[in-house]
């Protein structure tokens, strides 16, 4: 729509909305011009009462000063204008029947109970499933199959079951039986053993070959923030898994040898197969952090993956990292460090990395390749041990790498220097036996000059 150049002089918000409407724009019909605080409050309540009938979801109403001249006088704080404020409605809740509880097996094997509901319209959409989080959540609220349950949806969050109508349970005890839910002892997807780890709310399928885990792992691996392989989303992966063309991450990179079979798959024309295979090949060159994130290490998101890639510079170095070094990284706690360490100690991980390396995936962090500064330690291998007087382990490691040196976790004949601080243990002992030069922090700093 073209707006005429001789637009009228507008002095209020409501005038501008009316003007936009005249010009053919879609403007919300729910705005009101109010003259007193009482009018504002009743308008807010009216919108709140009507919001269920809207074809879109709203979580609040905004109260604004109408006159532009007043807006100018009111101005803004460093973050917000002073002439507008939002009123947030409480999240919508509704009762419906819990028909069944289904188990969803996630990427890490966690079994999540899902409520299958009598469909109900809530906050702009029809809801037929809601999360029950975990077994503790169900027990604490005494949620049973057959119950009338209250569900809530707030913002973009998945709808959740929040409470049970106990009255209804009593009233319906003759007509609608309730059944208590128990977590299955075997995985509903693969029949593998289900275990609850100490101190965890989650039950997990422990079968590493569980097809549900593999499928969800593949979805994660190819996703936008990970390897970002276009054309290999959940639906296509489902088909390729069902057809046996993919049974693990490595198979993605062998699809090029099965072109004919791919073209044979319904809706996968020659052109889209070509595009898919190109996309897979091109993404082999991805930055290292994408691969690290794609592997789906517990507790490790995209940001932590970047820290790992930048710090270690290569998959090989990362695989050798010891828990202390990992824990000293920015934003890495004990649990994350342990999780990364255990992940790379797992023979399955090591086999997968070797396979992906063989298939030609990038295993180094490009930005790390060239040392920032050339010095006496360029190309030398260091082992760190004990507590240094001023340098943190991660900082020392960073300095070494910036000067072109490498860090290793164990002392061997290939070690050039051992940087030792207080309470250095067996590594220092071993360095002495092998006659490797041992540095104090002071001597180390001297070398960097
Ligand atoms: Zn399973």
CSV table of C-alpha atoms and ligand atoms in Angstrom, one decimal:
chain,number,residue,atom,x,y,z
A,1,UNK,CA,0.0,0.0,0.0
A,2,UNK,CA,1.3,3.4,-0.9
A,3,UNK,CA,1.1,6.2,1.7
A,4,UNK,CA,0.4,9.6,0.3
A,5,UNK,CA,3.2,12.1,0.8
A,6,UNK,CA,0.8,14.7,2.3
A,7,UNK,CA,0.1,12.7,5.4
A,8,UNK,CA,-1.7,14.7,8.1
A,9,UNK,CA,0.1,16.1,11.1
A,10,UNK,CA,-0.4,13.4,13.9
A,11,UNK,CA,-0.3,14.5,17.5
A,12,UNK,CA,-1.5,11.4,19.4
A,13,UNK,CA,-1.1,7.6,19.3
A,14,UNK,CA,-4.8,7.0,18.6
A,15,UNK,CA,-4.7,9.4,15.7
A,16,UNK,CA,-1.8,7.5,14.2
A,17,UNK,CA,-3.6,4.2,14.6
A,18,UNK,CA,-6.7,5.5,12.9
A,19,UNK,CA,-4.6,6.9,10.1
A,20,UNK,CA,-2.9,3.5,9.6
A,21,UNK,CA,-6.3,1.9,9.5
A,22,UNK,CA,-7.5,4.3,6.8
A,23,UNK,CA,-4.4,3.5,4.8
A,24,UNK,CA,-5.4,-0.2,4.8
A,25,UNK,CA,-3.1,-1.6,7.5
A,26,UNK,CA,-4.4,-4.1,10.0
A,27,UNK,CA,-4.7,-2.4,13.4
A,28,UNK,CA,-5.8,-4.1,16.6
A,29,UNK,CA,-9.4,-3.3,17.3
A,30,UNK,CA,-8.9,-3.7,21.0
A,31,UNK,CA,-7.1,-0.5,21.9
A,32,UNK,CA,-9.0,2.0,24.0
A,33,UNK,CA,-8.4,5.7,24.8
A,34,UNK,CA,-8.9,6.1,28.5
A,35,UNK,CA,-9.1,9.4,30.5
A,36,UNK,CA,-8.9,8.2,34.1
A,37,UNK,CA,-7.0,5.5,36.0
A,38,UNK,CA,-10.3,3.7,36.6
A,39,UNK,CA,-10.9,3.6,32.9
A,40,UNK,CA,-7.4,2.2,32.3
A,41,UNK,CA,-8.0,-0.6,34.8
A,42,UNK,CA,-11.4,-1.6,33.4
A,43,UNK,CA,-9.9,-1.6,29.9
A,44,UNK,CA,-7.1,-3.9,31.1
A,45,UNK,CA,-9.6,-6.2,32.7
A,46,UNK,CA,-11.8,-6.2,29.6
A,47,UNK,CA,-8.9,-7.2,27.4
A,48,UNK,CA,-8.0,-9.9,29.9
A,49,UNK,CA,-11.5,-11.3,29.8
A,50,UNK,CA,-11.6,-11.3,26.0
A,51,UNK,CA,-8.1,-12.6,25.3
A,52,UNK,CA,-9.3,-16.2,25.0
A,53,UNK,CA,-11.4,-15.3,22.0
A,54,UNK,CA,-8.5,-13.7,20.1
A,55,UNK,CA,-6.9,-15.6,17.2
A,56,UNK,CA,-3.5,-14.9,18.6
A,57,UNK,CA,-1.9,-15.3,22.0
A,58,UNK,CA,-1.3,-12.3,24.2
A,59,UNK,CA,0.3,-12.3,27.7
A,60,UNK,CA,-0.4,-8.6,28.6
A,61,UNK,CA,-1.7,-5.2,27.8
A,62,UNK,CA,0.4,-2.0,27.3
A,63,UNK,CA,-0.7,1.3,28.8
A,64,UNK,CA,0.7,4.3,26.9
A,65,UNK,CA,0.5,8.1,27.1
A,66,UNK,CA,-1.6,9.1,24.1
A,67,UNK,CA,-0.2,12.6,23.3
A,68,UNK,CA,3.2,12.6,21.6
A,69,UNK,CA,4.0,16.0,23.3
A,70,UNK,CA,3.6,14.3,26.7
A,71,UNK,CA,5.8,11.4,25.7
A,72,UNK,CA,8.5,13.8,24.8
A,73,UNK,CA,8.2,15.6,28.2
A,74,UNK,CA,8.3,12.2,30.0
A,75,UNK,CA,11.3,10.9,28.2
A,76,UNK,CA,13.0,7.6,29.0
A,77,UNK,CA,15.2,6.0,31.6
A,78,UNK,CA,18.4,4.2,30.3
A,79,UNK,CA,16.3,1.2,29.6
A,80,UNK,CA,12.6,2.0,29.2
A,81,UNK,CA,10.4,4.9,28.0
A,82,UNK,CA,8.5,6.5,30.9
A,83,UNK,CA,5.4,6.9,28.9
A,84,UNK,CA,4.6,3.2,28.5
A,85,UNK,CA,4.1,0.3,30.9
A,86,UNK,CA,3.0,-3.3,30.6
A,87,UNK,CA,0.4,-5.2,32.6
A,88,UNK,CA,1.0,-8.9,32.5
A,89,UNK,CA,-1.9,-11.3,32.8
A,90,UNK,CA,-1.5,-14.5,34.9
A,91,UNK,CA,-1.0,-17.5,32.7
A,92,UNK,CA,-4.2,-19.1,31.4
A,93,UNK,CA,-5.2,-22.4,33.1
A,94,UNK,CA,-7.9,-24.9,32.2
A,95,UNK,CA,-9.2,-28.2,33.3
A,96,UNK,CA,-9.3,-31.2,31.0
A,97,UNK,CA,-9.1,-35.0,31.2
A,98,UNK,CA,-5.8,-36.8,31.4
A,99,UNK,CA,-6.4,-39.8,29.1
A,100,UNK,CA,-3.1,-41.5,29.1
A,101,UNK,CA,0.6,-41.0,30.0
A,102,UNK,CA,3.1,-41.6,27.3
A,103,UNK,CA,6.8,-41.9,27.6
A,104,UNK,CA,9.1,-39.7,25.5
A,105,UNK,CA,12.7,-40.9,25.2
A,106,UNK,CA,15.1,-38.0,24.7
A,107,UNK,CA,18.6,-37.6,23.3
A,108,UNK,CA,20.4,-38.4,26.5
A,109,UNK,CA,18.0,-41.3,27.2
A,110,UNK,CA,15.9,-39.4,29.7
A,111,UNK,CA,12.3,-40.8,29.9
A,112,UNK,CA,9.9,-37.9,30.1
A,113,UNK,CA,6.3,-38.6,31.0
A,114,UNK,CA,3.9,-36.8,28.6
A,115,UNK,CA,0.2,-36.3,29.4
A,116,UNK,CA,-2.2,-37.1,26.6
A,117,UNK,CA,-5.2,-34.9,27.1
A,118,UNK,CA,-8.7,-34.4,26.0
A,119,UNK,CA,-8.0,-31.6,23.5
A,120,UNK,CA,-8.7,-28.2,25.0
A,121,UNK,CA,-8.3,-24.6,23.7
A,122,UNK,CA,-5.9,-22.6,25.7
A,123,UNK,CA,-3.9,-19.4,25.1
A,124,UNK,CA,-4.5,-19.3,21.4
A,125,UNK,CA,-4.1,-23.0,20.5
A,126,UNK,CA,-5.6,-26.4,21.0
A,127,UNK,CA,-3.6,-28.5,23.5
A,128,UNK,CA,-3.7,-32.3,23.5
A,129,UNK,CA,-0.3,-32.9,25.1
A,130,UNK,CA,1.4,-31.5,28.2
A,131,UNK,CA,4.6,-32.3,30.1
A,132,UNK,CA,4.6,-34.0,33.4
A,133,UNK,CA,8.4,-33.4,33.8
A,134,UNK,CA,9.4,-36.5,35.8
A,135,UNK,CA,8.3,-39.1,38.2
A,136,UNK,CA,8.8,-36.9,41.3
A,137,UNK,CA,6.5,-34.3,39.8
A,138,UNK,CA,3.7,-36.8,39.3
A,139,UNK,CA,4.1,-38.2,42.8
A,140,UNK,CA,4.2,-34.8,44.5
A,141,UNK,CA,0.9,-33.8,42.9
A,142,UNK,CA,-0.6,-37.3,43.0
A,143,UNK,CA,-1.5,-37.2,39.4
A,144,UNK,CA,-3.4,-40.3,38.1
A,145,UNK,CA,-4.5,-41.4,34.7
A,146,UNK,CA,-8.2,-40.5,34.3
A,147,UNK,CA,-7.9,-37.4,36.5
A,148,UNK,CA,-9.3,-34.0,35.6
A,149,UNK,CA,-6.1,-32.0,35.5
A,150,UNK,CA,-5.4,-28.3,35.3
A,151,UNK,CA,-3.0,-27.3,32.6
A,152,UNK,CA,-1.2,-24.1,32.2
A,153,UNK,CA,0.6,-22.4,29.3
A,154,UNK,CA,2.8,-19.4,29.9
A,155,UNK,CA,4.5,-17.7,26.9
A,156,UNK,CA,6.4,-20.1,24.6
A,157,UNK,CA,6.8,-22.7,27.3
A,158,UNK,CA,5.5,-26.2,26.7
A,159,UNK,CA,2.1,-26.6,28.4
A,160,UNK,CA,2.3,-28.3,31.8
A,161,UNK,CA,0.0,-30.2,34.1
A,162,UNK,CA,-0.1,-28.1,37.3
A,163,UNK,CA,-2.8,-29.7,39.5
A,164,UNK,CA,-5.5,-32.3,40.0
A,165,UNK,CA,-9.2,-31.8,40.6
A,166,UNK,CA,-9.6,-34.0,43.7
A,167,UNK,CA,-13.3,-33.3,44.0
A,168,UNK,CA,-13.9,-34.8,40.6
A,169,UNK,CA,-11.9,-37.8,41.5
A,170,UNK,CA,-14.3,-38.5,44.5
A,171,UNK,CA,-17.4,-37.7,42.5
A,172,UNK,CA,-16.4,-40.0,39.6
A,173,UNK,CA,-15.0,-42.9,41.6
A,174,UNK,CA,-17.9,-45.2,40.3
A,175,UNK,CA,-17.8,-44.0,36.7
A,176,UNK,CA,-14.2,-43.1,35.7
A,177,UNK,CA,-11.6,-45.2,37.4
A,178,UNK,CA,-8.2,-43.6,38.1
A,179,UNK,CA,-4.9,-45.5,37.6
A,180,UNK,CA,-1.6,-44.7,39.3
A,181,UNK,CA,1.3,-44.3,36.9
A,182,UNK,CA,4.5,-46.1,37.3
A,183,UNK,CA,7.7,-45.6,35.3
A,184,UNK,CA,8.4,-48.6,33.0
A,185,UNK,CA,11.4,-50.7,34.0
A,186,UNK,CA,12.4,-51.1,30.4
A,187,UNK,CA,12.7,-48.5,27.6
A,188,UNK,CA,9.4,-48.3,25.7
A,189,UNK,CA,11.4,-47.7,22.5
A,190,UNK,CA,14.1,-50.4,22.7
A,191,UNK,CA,13.3,-52.6,25.7
A,192,UNK,CA,16.7,-51.6,27.2
A,193,UNK,CA,17.2,-51.3,31.0
A,194,UNK,CA,16.0,-48.1,32.6
A,195,UNK,CA,18.0,-46.7,35.5
A,196,UNK,CA,17.7,-43.8,37.9
A,197,UNK,CA,21.0,-42.4,38.8
A,198,UNK,CA,21.6,-41.4,42.4
A,199,UNK,CA,20.5,-37.8,43.2
A,200,UNK,CA,18.7,-37.5,39.8
A,201,UNK,CA,15.0,-37.0,39.2
A,202,UNK,CA,15.4,-38.5,35.7
A,203,UNK,CA,15.1,-42.1,34.7
A,204,UNK,CA,17.2,-43.0,31.7
A,205,UNK,CA,17.4,-45.7,29.0
A,206,UNK,CA,20.9,-47.1,29.4
A,207,UNK,CA,21.1,-48.8,26.1
A,208,UNK,CA,23.6,-47.0,24.0
A,209,UNK,CA,22.0,-48.5,20.8
A,210,UNK,CA,18.5,-47.2,21.7
A,211,UNK,CA,17.0,-46.1,18.4
A,212,UNK,CA,15.1,-43.3,20.0
A,213,UNK,CA,18.3,-41.9,21.5
A,214,UNK,CA,20.1,-42.2,18.3
A,215,UNK,CA,17.3,-40.6,16.3
A,216,UNK,CA,17.2,-37.6,18.7
A,217,UNK,CA,20.9,-37.4,18.8
A,218,UNK,CA,20.9,-37.2,15.0
A,219,UNK,CA,18.3,-34.4,15.1
A,220,UNK,CA,20.6,-32.5,17.5
A,221,UNK,CA,23.7,-33.2,15.4
A,222,UNK,CA,22.2,-31.8,12.2
A,223,UNK,CA,20.4,-28.9,13.8
A,224,UNK,CA,21.0,-25.2,13.1
A,225,UNK,CA,23.2,-24.5,16.1
A,226,UNK,CA,25.2,-27.7,15.6
A,227,UNK,CA,26.3,-28.9,12.2
A,228,UNK,CA,23.5,-27.0,10.4
A,229,UNK,CA,22.9,-29.5,7.6
A,230,UNK,CA,20.1,-28.2,5.5
A,231,UNK,CA,17.6,-30.8,4.2
A,232,UNK,CA,18.4,-33.2,7.0
A,233,UNK,CA,15.7,-32.2,9.6
A,234,UNK,CA,13.6,-34.5,11.8
A,235,UNK,CA,11.2,-35.7,9.1
A,236,UNK,CA,14.0,-36.7,6.6
A,237,UNK,CA,16.0,-38.3,9.4
A,238,UNK,CA,13.0,-40.3,10.5
A,239,UNK,CA,12.7,-41.8,7.0
A,240,UNK,CA,16.4,-42.4,6.6
A,241,UNK,CA,16.5,-44.2,10.0
A,242,UNK,CA,13.4,-46.2,9.2
A,243,UNK,CA,14.9,-47.3,5.9
A,244,UNK,CA,18.1,-48.3,7.6
A,245,UNK,CA,20.2,-45.8,5.6
A,246,UNK,CA,21.3,-44.1,8.8
A,247,UNK,CA,22.1,-45.9,12.1
A,248,UNK,CA,24.5,-43.4,13.5
A,249,UNK,CA,26.2,-40.1,12.9
A,250,UNK,CA,28.9,-41.6,10.7
A,251,UNK,CA,26.3,-42.9,8.2
A,252,UNK,CA,25.4,-39.3,7.4
A,253,UNK,CA,28.7,-38.9,5.6
A,254,UNK,CA,28.3,-42.3,3.8
A,255,UNK,CA,25.0,-41.3,2.2
A,256,UNK,CA,26.8,-40.2,-0.9
A,257,UNK,CA,27.5,-43.9,-1.6
A,258,UNK,CA,23.8,-44.6,-1.5
A,259,UNK,CA,22.6,-42.0,-4.0
A,260,UNK,CA,20.4,-44.4,-5.9
A,261,UNK,CA,18.6,-45.6,-2.8
A,262,UNK,CA,18.1,-42.0,-1.7
A,263,UNK,CA,16.5,-41.0,-5.0
A,264,UNK,CA,14.2,-44.0,-4.6
A,265,UNK,CA,12.8,-42.6,-1.4
A,266,UNK,CA,9.4,-41.0,-1.9
A,267,UNK,CA,9.5,-37.2,-2.3
A,268,UNK,CA,13.3,-37.2,-2.5
A,269,UNK,CA,13.8,-36.1,-6.1
A,270,UNK,CA,17.2,-36.2,-7.8
A,271,UNK,CA,17.6,-32.5,-7.2
A,272,UNK,CA,16.9,-32.5,-3.5
A,273,UNK,CA,19.2,-35.5,-3.0
A,274,UNK,CA,21.9,-33.6,-4.8
A,275,UNK,CA,21.4,-30.6,-2.6
A,276,UNK,CA,21.4,-32.7,0.5
A,277,UNK,CA,24.6,-34.5,-0.3
A,278,UNK,CA,26.3,-31.1,-1.2
A,279,UNK,CA,25.1,-29.7,2.1
A,280,UNK,CA,26.5,-32.7,4.0
A,281,UNK,CA,29.9,-32.4,2.2
A,282,UNK,CA,30.2,-28.6,2.7
A,283,UNK,CA,29.4,-28.8,6.4
A,284,UNK,CA,32.3,-31.1,7.0
A,285,UNK,CA,34.4,-27.9,7.1
A,286,UNK,CA,32.3,-26.4,9.9
A,287,UNK,CA,34.0,-24.7,12.8
A,288,UNK,CA,35.1,-27.2,15.5
A,289,UNK,CA,32.7,-25.9,18.1
A,290,UNK,CA,29.7,-27.0,15.9
A,291,UNK,CA,31.0,-30.6,15.9
A,292,UNK,CA,31.6,-30.5,19.7
A,293,UNK,CA,28.1,-29.1,20.3
A,294,UNK,CA,26.7,-31.6,17.9
A,295,UNK,CA,28.1,-34.6,19.8
A,296,UNK,CA,25.6,-33.8,22.5
A,297,UNK,CA,27.8,-33.9,25.6
A,298,UNK,CA,25.6,-33.5,28.7
A,299,UNK,CA,25.7,-30.1,30.2
A,300,UNK,CA,27.5,-28.6,27.2
A,301,UNK,CA,25.6,-26.1,25.1
A,302,UNK,CA,26.8,-24.0,22.1
A,303,UNK,CA,28.5,-21.4,24.3
A,304,UNK,CA,30.5,-24.0,26.3
A,305,UNK,CA,31.4,-25.7,23.0
A,306,UNK,CA,33.0,-22.5,21.8
A,307,UNK,CA,35.0,-22.2,25.0
A,308,UNK,CA,36.2,-25.8,24.5
A,309,UNK,CA,37.1,-25.3,20.8
A,310,UNK,CA,38.9,-22.0,21.4
A,311,UNK,CA,40.8,-23.3,24.4
A,312,UNK,CA,42.0,-26.6,23.1
A,313,UNK,CA,42.2,-25.8,19.5
A,314,UNK,CA,41.7,-29.3,18.3
A,315,UNK,CA,39.6,-32.4,19.0
A,316,UNK,CA,42.8,-34.3,19.9
A,317,UNK,CA,43.8,-31.8,22.6
A,318,UNK,CA,40.2,-31.7,23.9
A,319,UNK,CA,40.1,-35.5,24.2
A,320,UNK,CA,43.2,-35.5,26.3
A,321,UNK,CA,42.0,-32.7,28.7
A,322,UNK,CA,42.1,-33.7,32.4
A,323,UNK,CA,39.2,-32.8,34.7
A,324,UNK,CA,41.1,-30.1,36.6
A,325,UNK,CA,41.9,-28.2,33.4
A,326,UNK,CA,38.3,-28.5,32.2
A,327,UNK,CA,37.1,-27.2,35.6
A,328,UNK,CA,39.3,-24.2,35.4
A,329,UNK,CA,37.7,-23.0,32.1
A,330,UNK,CA,35.5,-20.0,32.0
A,331,UNK,CA,32.0,-20.9,33.2
A,332,UNK,CA,32.8,-24.5,33.7
A,333,UNK,CA,31.8,-26.1,37.0
A,334,UNK,CA,32.7,-29.4,38.5
A,335,UNK,CA,29.7,-31.2,37.0
A,336,UNK,CA,30.3,-29.9,33.4
A,337,UNK,CA,34.0,-30.7,33.6
A,338,UNK,CA,33.3,-34.3,34.8
A,339,UNK,CA,30.7,-34.7,32.1
A,340,UNK,CA,33.1,-33.6,29.3
A,341,UNK,CA,35.9,-35.8,30.8
A,342,UNK,CA,33.7,-38.9,31.0
A,343,UNK,CA,32.3,-38.3,27.6
A,344,UNK,CA,35.7,-38.4,26.0
A,345,UNK,CA,36.9,-41.3,28.1
A,346,UNK,CA,34.1,-43.4,26.7
A,347,UNK,CA,35.4,-45.9,24.0
A,348,UNK,CA,32.3,-45.2,21.9
A,349,UNK,CA,33.1,-41.5,21.8
A,350,UNK,CA,36.7,-42.3,20.8
A,351,UNK,CA,35.5,-44.7,18.1
A,352,UNK,CA,33.1,-42.1,16.7
A,353,UNK,CA,35.7,-39.3,16.7
A,354,UNK,CA,38.1,-41.6,14.9
A,355,UNK,CA,35.4,-42.5,12.4
A,356,UNK,CA,34.5,-38.9,11.7
A,357,UNK,CA,38.1,-37.9,11.3
A,358,UNK,CA,38.5,-40.7,8.8
A,359,UNK,CA,35.4,-39.4,7.0
A,360,UNK,CA,37.1,-36.0,6.6
A,361,UNK,CA,35.4,-33.7,9.2
A,362,UNK,CA,37.3,-30.7,10.4
A,363,UNK,CA,38.9,-31.4,13.8
A,364,UNK,CA,40.8,-28.2,14.5
A,365,UNK,CA,39.8,-24.7,15.4
A,366,UNK,CA,41.2,-22.5,12.7
A,367,UNK,CA,41.6,-19.4,14.8
A,368,UNK,CA,43.9,-21.4,17.0
A,369,UNK,CA,46.2,-22.7,14.2
A,370,UNK,CA,48.6,-19.8,14.1
A,371,UNK,CA,50.3,-18.7,17.3
A,372,UNK,CA,49.7,-15.0,18.2
A,373,UNK,CA,53.3,-14.5,19.3
A,374,UNK,CA,56.4,-16.3,18.3
A,375,UNK,CA,58.7,-17.1,21.2
A,376,UNK,CA,61.1,-19.6,22.6
A,377,UNK,CA,58.3,-21.9,23.5
A,378,UNK,CA,56.7,-22.1,20.0
A,379,UNK,CA,56.2,-25.8,19.1
A,380,UNK,CA,57.2,-27.0,22.6
A,381,UNK,CA,55.0,-29.3,24.7
A,382,UNK,CA,54.1,-28.4,28.3
A,383,UNK,CA,52.6,-30.3,31.2
A,384,UNK,CA,51.0,-28.3,34.0
A,385,UNK,CA,50.9,-29.6,37.6
A,386,UNK,CA,50.2,-28.2,41.0
A,387,UNK,CA,49.0,-24.7,41.9
A,388,UNK,CA,51.0,-21.7,40.5
A,389,UNK,CA,51.5,-18.7,42.7
A,390,UNK,CA,49.5,-16.2,40.6
A,391,UNK,CA,48.5,-17.8,37.3
A,392,UNK,CA,45.4,-19.9,37.1
A,393,UNK,CA,45.8,-23.2,35.2
A,394,UNK,CA,43.6,-22.0,32.3
A,395,UNK,CA,45.4,-18.7,32.0
A,396,UNK,CA,48.8,-20.5,31.9
A,397,UNK,CA,47.5,-22.8,29.3
A,398,UNK,CA,46.2,-19.8,27.3
A,399,UNK,CA,49.6,-18.1,27.5
A,400,UNK,CA,51.4,-21.2,26.3
A,401,UNK,CA,49.0,-21.6,23.4
A,402,UNK,CA,49.2,-17.9,22.4
A,403,UNK,CA,52.9,-18.3,22.2
A,404,UNK,CA,52.7,-21.3,20.0
A,405,UNK,CA,53.2,-24.0,22.6
A,406,UNK,CA,51.1,-27.0,23.3
A,407,UNK,CA,49.7,-28.5,26.5
A,408,UNK,CA,49.4,-32.1,27.3
A,409,UNK,CA,47.9,-33.9,30.3
A,410,UNK,CA,50.6,-36.5,30.9
A,411,UNK,CA,54.4,-36.4,31.2
A,412,UNK,CA,56.2,-38.4,28.6
A,413,UNK,CA,59.5,-38.3,26.7
A,414,UNK,CA,57.8,-35.9,24.3
A,415,UNK,CA,57.3,-33.4,27.0
A,416,UNK,CA,59.6,-30.3,26.8
A,417,UNK,CA,58.7,-28.5,30.0
A,418,UNK,CA,56.8,-29.2,33.2
A,419,UNK,CA,55.4,-26.1,34.7
A,420,UNK,CA,55.1,-26.9,38.4
A,421,UNK,CA,53.5,-25.1,41.3
A,422,UNK,CA,52.7,-26.0,44.9
A,423,UNK,CA,51.6,-29.5,45.8
A,424,UNK,CA,52.7,-30.9,42.4
A,425,UNK,CA,52.4,-34.7,42.6
A,426,UNK,CA,53.3,-37.7,40.5
A,427,UNK,CA,53.7,-35.6,37.3
A,428,UNK,CA,56.6,-33.7,38.9
A,429,UNK,CA,58.1,-37.0,40.0
A,430,UNK,CA,57.9,-38.5,36.6
A,431,UNK,CA,59.4,-35.3,35.0
A,432,UNK,CA,62.4,-35.7,37.3
A,433,UNK,CA,62.9,-39.3,36.4
A,434,UNK,CA,62.8,-38.5,32.7
A,435,UNK,CA,65.1,-35.5,33.1
A,436,UNK,CA,62.6,-33.0,31.7
A,437,UNK,CA,63.1,-29.3,32.5
A,438,UNK,CA,60.9,-28.2,35.4
A,439,UNK,CA,59.8,-24.5,35.4
A,440,UNK,CA,58.5,-22.3,38.2
A,441,UNK,CA,56.0,-19.7,37.2
A,442,UNK,CA,58.8,-17.0,37.4
A,443,UNK,CA,61.0,-19.0,35.0
A,444,UNK,CA,58.0,-19.6,32.7
A,445,UNK,CA,57.3,-15.9,32.5
A,446,UNK,CA,61.0,-15.3,31.7
A,447,UNK,CA,60.7,-17.7,28.8
A,448,UNK,CA,57.8,-15.8,27.3
A,449,UNK,CA,59.7,-12.6,27.0
B,1,LIG,ZN1,15.8,-47.1,24.8
